[in-house]
Each structure stands twice: as structure tokens, then as C-alpha cells.
Amino acid sequence: MVHTEWTRRVLSRRSAVKGAIALGVTASLAACTEAPQTGGQGGGNTLQRLRDAGTVNIGIAGEIPYGFTRDGEVTGESPEVAKAVFRAIGVPNVSATQVEFGQLIPALNAGQYDMVAAGMAILPERCRQAQFSAVDYVTNTAFLVPEGNPEGVANFEDVRASGVNLAVLSGTIEQQVAQDLGVPDGQLQTYGGQAELLQAVQAGRAYAGALTDISLRALLDQNPGAQLEVTEGFVPVVDGQEALQAGGFVFRQGETELVDAFNRELTTLHDNGRWLEIVRPFGFTEDNLPPDDVSTEQLCAGE
């Protein structure tokens, strides 16, 4: 859990970055129909193996705008940032396998791909299963609700008090926070993907659907006739602390050399302005840049 009093600091620091270099994101991501076998369960010189192969295999969950397939090409904030980072460290090609969100880490640890690039929130229980990169972005939570939001639902406490059904994606931070804040299991509906969540709210099976505000705005842009709206983004408070969502890339435990090289280039993208050039088409702004006072170590420790 981390505080959100960072916006002025991070914008002040980032505003000093001049002359951002536009990044030509031209390499394509090949969507794999079968899970690639990537070898051992961590350890060894994975970075050198990837450089020798010239290709890294990533896992995505099909969630707009983090990692999804469009016109036969895998794209999104996380795959495009990963592509830029890997090109900088000598791995020019990226292929992708899509699985349900809740299976991303198990499939990673089973060797089906080398890294998860799916906008995954950094949480202590996930850190015990895998190794996260430096923080890639931060974002708020929001709800997808009927136009006009007749129940006035603006946070998880409102969901619990009103008794309405809430749709969440299986294995996501929204599901966990809803449970932590006392939303009864009888009010929670879990789905495997965004399309199913959208359909549940449209059909009235659920009154609201919970995801990041960026995800829901992108989803509504893709479905302009849905007669739904996205509530104002907010930061849930759990046990007296603000739970700001911070996402990163995920590796198997023991891939220290690979993670260190990845983090160096990711930090460079954040600092020189190139990250914004990559992510703006997916709805990200300066407000989503990670602040100086939020680290993977803190998030993994639950601070």
C-alpha cells in the first residue's frame, strides 16, 4: 500500500525532461498459437539465451489497453514498452501467448514464456510467486456502470452497502480489494476477460464492473453504443492505507541479470520521455508515470 501524494513531485521532476525522443515502434509482435517452451525455471543466463535466440516470448491476458490482439497483431501498453526495452538490450523480436489473467504467473513458472507483459499490479502474494520489474506505471480504480449511475456507486463501500452485484476479473487486484473491503462473495461475479465483464454489466447480471480507469475507458471506447459510463477514478483505502495500483512486468524467480538489464532500460524510457511516446495511444498520460517514492520493494512488502 502506498500513498498517492506524489503527483506534484513526479510532474515537477518529469517536466524537466526536454526534447522527448519519439520512438518508432515498428517491430511486430507475433501471436503464438501454442505456448513456446522457454527452458528452465529461472536461473542461468537467460538474458544471453534471449540475445542468442533474438526473440523473447511474453504472456498477455487480452486486456485492453495493457496487452491485447488487434488486427492479428499483439499490442498494448505492456507489449509495446517491452518491445522497446528488449530491442535496447539486444533482443529484437517479441512473440506472445494469451492466457486468462489468473493463469499468467502459473504459465510463466511452467516455462510457457519468458515474461508477463500484461499490466499486472505488484502485490505481495504475487511477489512470492515471481519476480517483478521496477514499477512501470500507476493508475486508479473505477467502475463500469449504467449511464447515469442510478445506484450512485463510487467505491467498494458503496457496492457493499447497496447490495448490487459487482463483476471482476478472476485473479485481479480489484477482486482482492473488493473482498478485503467486505463485499460479500454473493455480490461478486468473476469473469475470465473484459468482454465477459462488459456483457455482464450490459445484461444487468452485474450492476458494475471493476477495473482500472484506463482499462474501462478503453473498453468503452471500443463499445460506444454500450449505454454505460465509467465512474471517476479513485484509490481504495484498505486497513487505513491507500492502495494505489502500480503495475510491472513479471519474470521467474532467479532471473536477476535479465531483470536488472530490463529495469535499466525501462528507467531510461521513463526518464527521457520515450515511455510517454509509446503509451499515449493507449490512454496513458504523465499522471501514470511512477513516482519516485513508490518502489517494487515497498509494494512487495505490502507497504
XYZ file of C-alpha atoms in Angstrom:
303
model
C 0.000 0.000 0.000
C 1.364 3.401 -0.867
C 0.312 6.996 -0.550
C -0.833 8.921 -3.604
C 0.608 12.321 -2.618
C 3.051 12.146 -5.481
C 1.504 13.903 -8.438
C 3.143 17.301 -7.968
C 6.530 15.737 -7.251
C 6.541 13.432 -10.216
C 5.190 16.016 -12.624
C 7.763 18.527 -11.446
C 10.555 16.032 -11.937
C 9.260 14.805 -15.277
C 8.599 18.314 -16.593
C 12.344 18.881 -16.552
C 12.720 16.307 -19.289
C 13.042 18.235 -22.541
C 13.035 17.167 -26.128
C 11.392 13.774 -25.714
C 12.528 11.430 -28.444
C 9.721 9.894 -30.461
C 10.037 6.137 -30.523
C 9.354 4.383 -33.783
C 7.552 1.263 -32.709
C 7.757 -0.726 -35.901
C 8.631 -4.306 -34.953
C 5.597 -6.563 -34.920
C 4.620 -8.986 -32.178
C 3.719 -12.431 -33.452
C 0.811 -14.033 -31.615
C 1.629 -17.647 -30.827
C -0.993 -20.334 -31.204
C 0.921 -22.719 -28.978
C 2.792 -21.918 -25.772
C 6.513 -21.698 -26.532
C 8.823 -23.785 -24.375
C 11.416 -21.475 -22.937
C 13.525 -23.815 -20.885
C 14.411 -23.811 -17.213
C 12.561 -22.471 -14.221
C 14.742 -19.420 -13.574
C 18.464 -19.191 -13.021
C 21.163 -19.460 -15.642
C 21.995 -16.749 -18.130
C 18.517 -16.189 -19.536
C 19.490 -12.783 -20.908
C 22.226 -14.313 -23.044
C 19.891 -17.089 -24.180
C 17.369 -14.497 -25.363
C 20.039 -12.480 -27.127
C 21.288 -15.595 -28.888
C 17.750 -16.533 -29.938
C 16.859 -12.955 -30.889
C 13.334 -13.484 -29.534
C 11.608 -13.177 -26.175
C 8.274 -14.868 -25.534
C 5.799 -12.906 -23.417
C 2.472 -13.718 -21.801
C -0.567 -11.424 -22.126
C -4.180 -11.616 -20.918
C -6.081 -9.945 -23.747
C -6.941 -6.900 -21.605
C -7.315 -3.542 -23.339
C -5.161 -1.422 -23.191
C -2.450 -3.411 -21.388
C -1.909 -6.359 -23.722
C -4.299 -7.499 -26.447
C -4.577 -8.542 -30.087
C -5.707 -6.070 -32.771
C -5.866 -6.890 -36.463
C -3.842 -10.027 -35.833
C -1.043 -8.156 -34.018
C -0.345 -8.284 -30.308
C -0.108 -4.751 -28.947
C -0.951 -2.632 -25.917
C 0.970 -0.617 -23.363
C 2.915 -3.504 -21.871
C 3.924 -5.343 -25.083
C 4.967 -2.093 -26.765
C 7.066 -0.986 -23.791
C 8.550 -4.490 -23.565
C 9.381 -4.370 -27.253
C 11.281 -1.092 -26.836
C 13.169 -2.364 -23.793
C 14.183 -5.666 -25.354
C 15.342 -4.034 -28.559
C 17.603 -1.842 -26.427
C 19.141 -4.871 -24.696
C 19.729 -6.830 -27.882
C 16.566 -8.901 -28.322
C 14.853 -7.575 -31.475
C 11.812 -9.854 -31.695
C 8.870 -10.447 -29.348
C 6.257 -13.187 -29.614
C 3.214 -13.546 -27.377
C 0.889 -16.133 -25.865
C -2.503 -15.162 -24.431
C -3.941 -16.868 -21.343
C -6.525 -15.887 -18.730
C -5.233 -13.302 -16.273
C -5.255 -15.687 -13.327
C -3.044 -18.141 -15.227
C -0.327 -15.665 -16.206
C 2.095 -16.416 -13.361
C 1.480 -20.192 -13.264
C 2.106 -20.402 -17.024
C 5.241 -18.270 -16.642
C 6.597 -20.582 -13.956
C 5.698 -23.590 -16.107
C 8.045 -22.250 -18.788
C 5.421 -21.318 -21.370
C 7.016 -17.904 -21.905
C 9.859 -15.764 -20.572
C 7.989 -12.810 -19.092
C 4.484 -11.486 -18.359
C 3.658 -8.187 -20.090
C 0.051 -7.662 -19.057
C -0.120 -4.607 -16.816
C -0.032 -6.752 -13.678
C -0.351 -4.990 -10.320
C 2.547 -5.600 -7.943
C 1.153 -7.397 -4.879
C 2.910 -9.235 -2.022
C 1.393 -12.632 -2.812
C 2.439 -12.307 -6.455
C 5.947 -11.313 -5.399
C 6.184 -14.604 -3.516
C 5.492 -16.463 -6.763
C 7.577 -14.469 -9.244
C 9.944 -11.511 -9.640
C 8.655 -8.091 -10.681
C 10.395 -5.375 -12.639
C 10.631 -1.790 -11.469
C 7.241 -0.064 -11.405
C 6.099 0.637 -14.951
C 3.018 2.791 -14.269
C 0.436 3.757 -11.631
C -3.316 4.068 -12.091
C -6.634 4.355 -10.263
C -9.616 2.038 -9.890
C -13.020 2.786 -11.439
C -16.374 1.135 -12.142
C -18.263 0.494 -15.360
C -21.924 1.285 -14.582
C -25.211 2.036 -16.402
C -25.485 5.555 -17.802
C -26.407 7.979 -15.045
C -25.174 5.540 -12.356
C -28.647 5.353 -10.735
C -27.307 3.490 -7.673
C -24.648 6.152 -7.108
C -21.861 3.591 -6.734
C -18.479 5.328 -6.482
C -16.356 2.924 -4.401
C -16.312 -0.591 -2.968
C -18.051 0.529 0.220
C -20.956 1.732 -1.909
C -21.117 -1.656 -3.608
C -21.280 -3.437 -0.266
C -23.886 -1.058 1.182
C -26.163 -1.066 -1.865
C -26.110 -4.845 -2.294
C -25.556 -4.643 -6.064
C -23.593 -7.295 -7.930
C -20.029 -6.457 -8.944
C -18.204 -8.048 -11.876
C -14.436 -8.520 -11.558
C -11.784 -10.397 -13.499
C -10.505 -13.535 -11.832
C -7.192 -13.071 -10.029
C -7.100 -9.270 -10.288
C -6.375 -6.691 -7.619
C -9.967 -5.443 -7.926
C -11.241 -8.840 -6.815
C -8.874 -8.858 -3.856
C -9.670 -5.300 -2.763
C -13.410 -5.952 -3.006
C -13.000 -8.944 -0.707
C -10.688 -7.042 1.646
C -13.294 -4.288 1.946
C -16.063 -6.704 2.856
C -18.002 -7.085 -0.380
C -19.788 -10.426 0.191
C -18.986 -13.312 -2.130
C -22.649 -13.381 -3.094
C -22.266 -9.934 -4.666
C -19.082 -10.793 -6.586
C -19.095 -12.278 -10.065
C -15.769 -13.366 -11.564
C -15.070 -13.480 -15.290
C -12.144 -14.535 -17.435
C -11.950 -11.466 -19.672
C -13.081 -7.922 -20.346
C -15.671 -8.929 -22.940
C -17.459 -11.137 -20.422
C -17.350 -8.395 -17.782
C -18.830 -5.893 -20.239
C -21.589 -8.315 -21.238
C -22.456 -8.963 -17.591
C -22.982 -5.259 -16.920
C -24.850 -4.703 -20.188
C -27.178 -7.625 -19.476
C -27.828 -6.491 -15.910
C -26.345 -9.598 -14.316
C -23.955 -7.233 -12.557
C -24.638 -3.586 -11.807
C -20.981 -2.595 -12.023
C -17.659 -3.890 -13.288
C -14.389 -3.017 -11.523
C -11.071 -2.484 -13.319
C -8.508 0.270 -13.697
C -9.888 3.537 -15.011
C -7.597 3.260 -18.049
C -8.942 -0.215 -18.889
C -12.572 0.805 -18.590
C -12.208 3.969 -20.661
C -10.510 1.964 -23.398
C -13.199 -0.720 -23.203
C -15.961 1.847 -23.523
C -14.184 3.477 -26.472
C -14.331 0.089 -28.183
C -18.064 -0.211 -27.404
C -19.540 3.295 -27.871
C -23.132 2.056 -28.015
C -22.991 0.175 -24.726
C -25.092 2.766 -22.793
C -22.634 2.547 -19.948
C -20.260 5.021 -18.317
C -17.067 4.945 -16.293
C -17.078 6.400 -12.795
C -14.393 8.810 -11.629
C -11.168 7.035 -10.758
C -10.392 6.554 -7.076
C -7.827 4.964 -4.780
C -9.316 2.327 -2.434
C -8.349 2.534 1.234
C -7.620 -0.824 2.869
C -6.719 -1.060 6.562
C -6.274 2.699 6.679
C -3.825 2.857 3.795
C -4.371 3.966 0.213
C -3.974 1.109 -2.247
C -2.579 2.813 -5.344
C -2.358 0.381 -8.230
C 1.164 0.064 -9.558
C 1.920 -2.318 -12.418
C 5.051 -4.006 -13.674
C 6.489 -6.804 -15.769
C 6.883 -10.265 -14.297
C 9.778 -12.730 -14.516
C 10.573 -16.085 -12.974
C 12.423 -16.032 -9.687
C 16.178 -16.040 -10.125
C 16.301 -14.140 -13.435
C 18.334 -11.365 -11.789
C 20.582 -10.463 -14.721
C 17.632 -10.238 -17.093
C 15.560 -8.182 -14.648
C 18.453 -5.789 -13.928
C 19.038 -5.169 -17.640
C 15.304 -4.717 -18.221
C 14.991 -2.266 -15.329
C 17.854 -0.104 -16.557
C 16.232 0.389 -19.948
C 12.733 0.808 -18.501
C 14.010 3.576 -16.231
C 15.693 5.224 -19.213
C 12.388 5.203 -21.113
C 10.637 6.818 -18.148
C 13.278 9.496 -17.720
C 13.920 10.556 -21.312
C 10.261 10.909 -22.323
C 10.179 7.976 -24.734
C 7.811 5.997 -22.489
C 5.108 8.630 -22.972
C 5.522 8.456 -26.737
C 4.868 4.722 -26.589
C 1.933 4.697 -24.170
C -0.094 7.779 -25.123
C -2.001 5.899 -27.869
C -3.269 3.546 -25.144
C -4.704 6.281 -22.912
C -1.757 6.794 -20.553
C -0.569 10.267 -19.559
C 2.048 11.941 -17.343
C -0.178 11.121 -14.364
C 0.582 7.436 -14.892
C 4.342 7.833 -14.591
C 5.631 6.030 -11.486
C 6.583 8.406 -8.666
C 9.991 8.384 -7.041
C 8.596 7.256 -3.698
C 6.912 4.082 -4.966
C 9.133 1.045 -5.418
C 8.670 -2.617 -6.190
C 10.306 -3.451 -2.863
C 7.704 -1.417 -0.973
C 4.829 -2.949 -2.891
C 6.116 -6.486 -2.446
C 6.382 -5.818 1.285
C 2.800 -4.537 1.366
C 3.829 -1.008 2.346
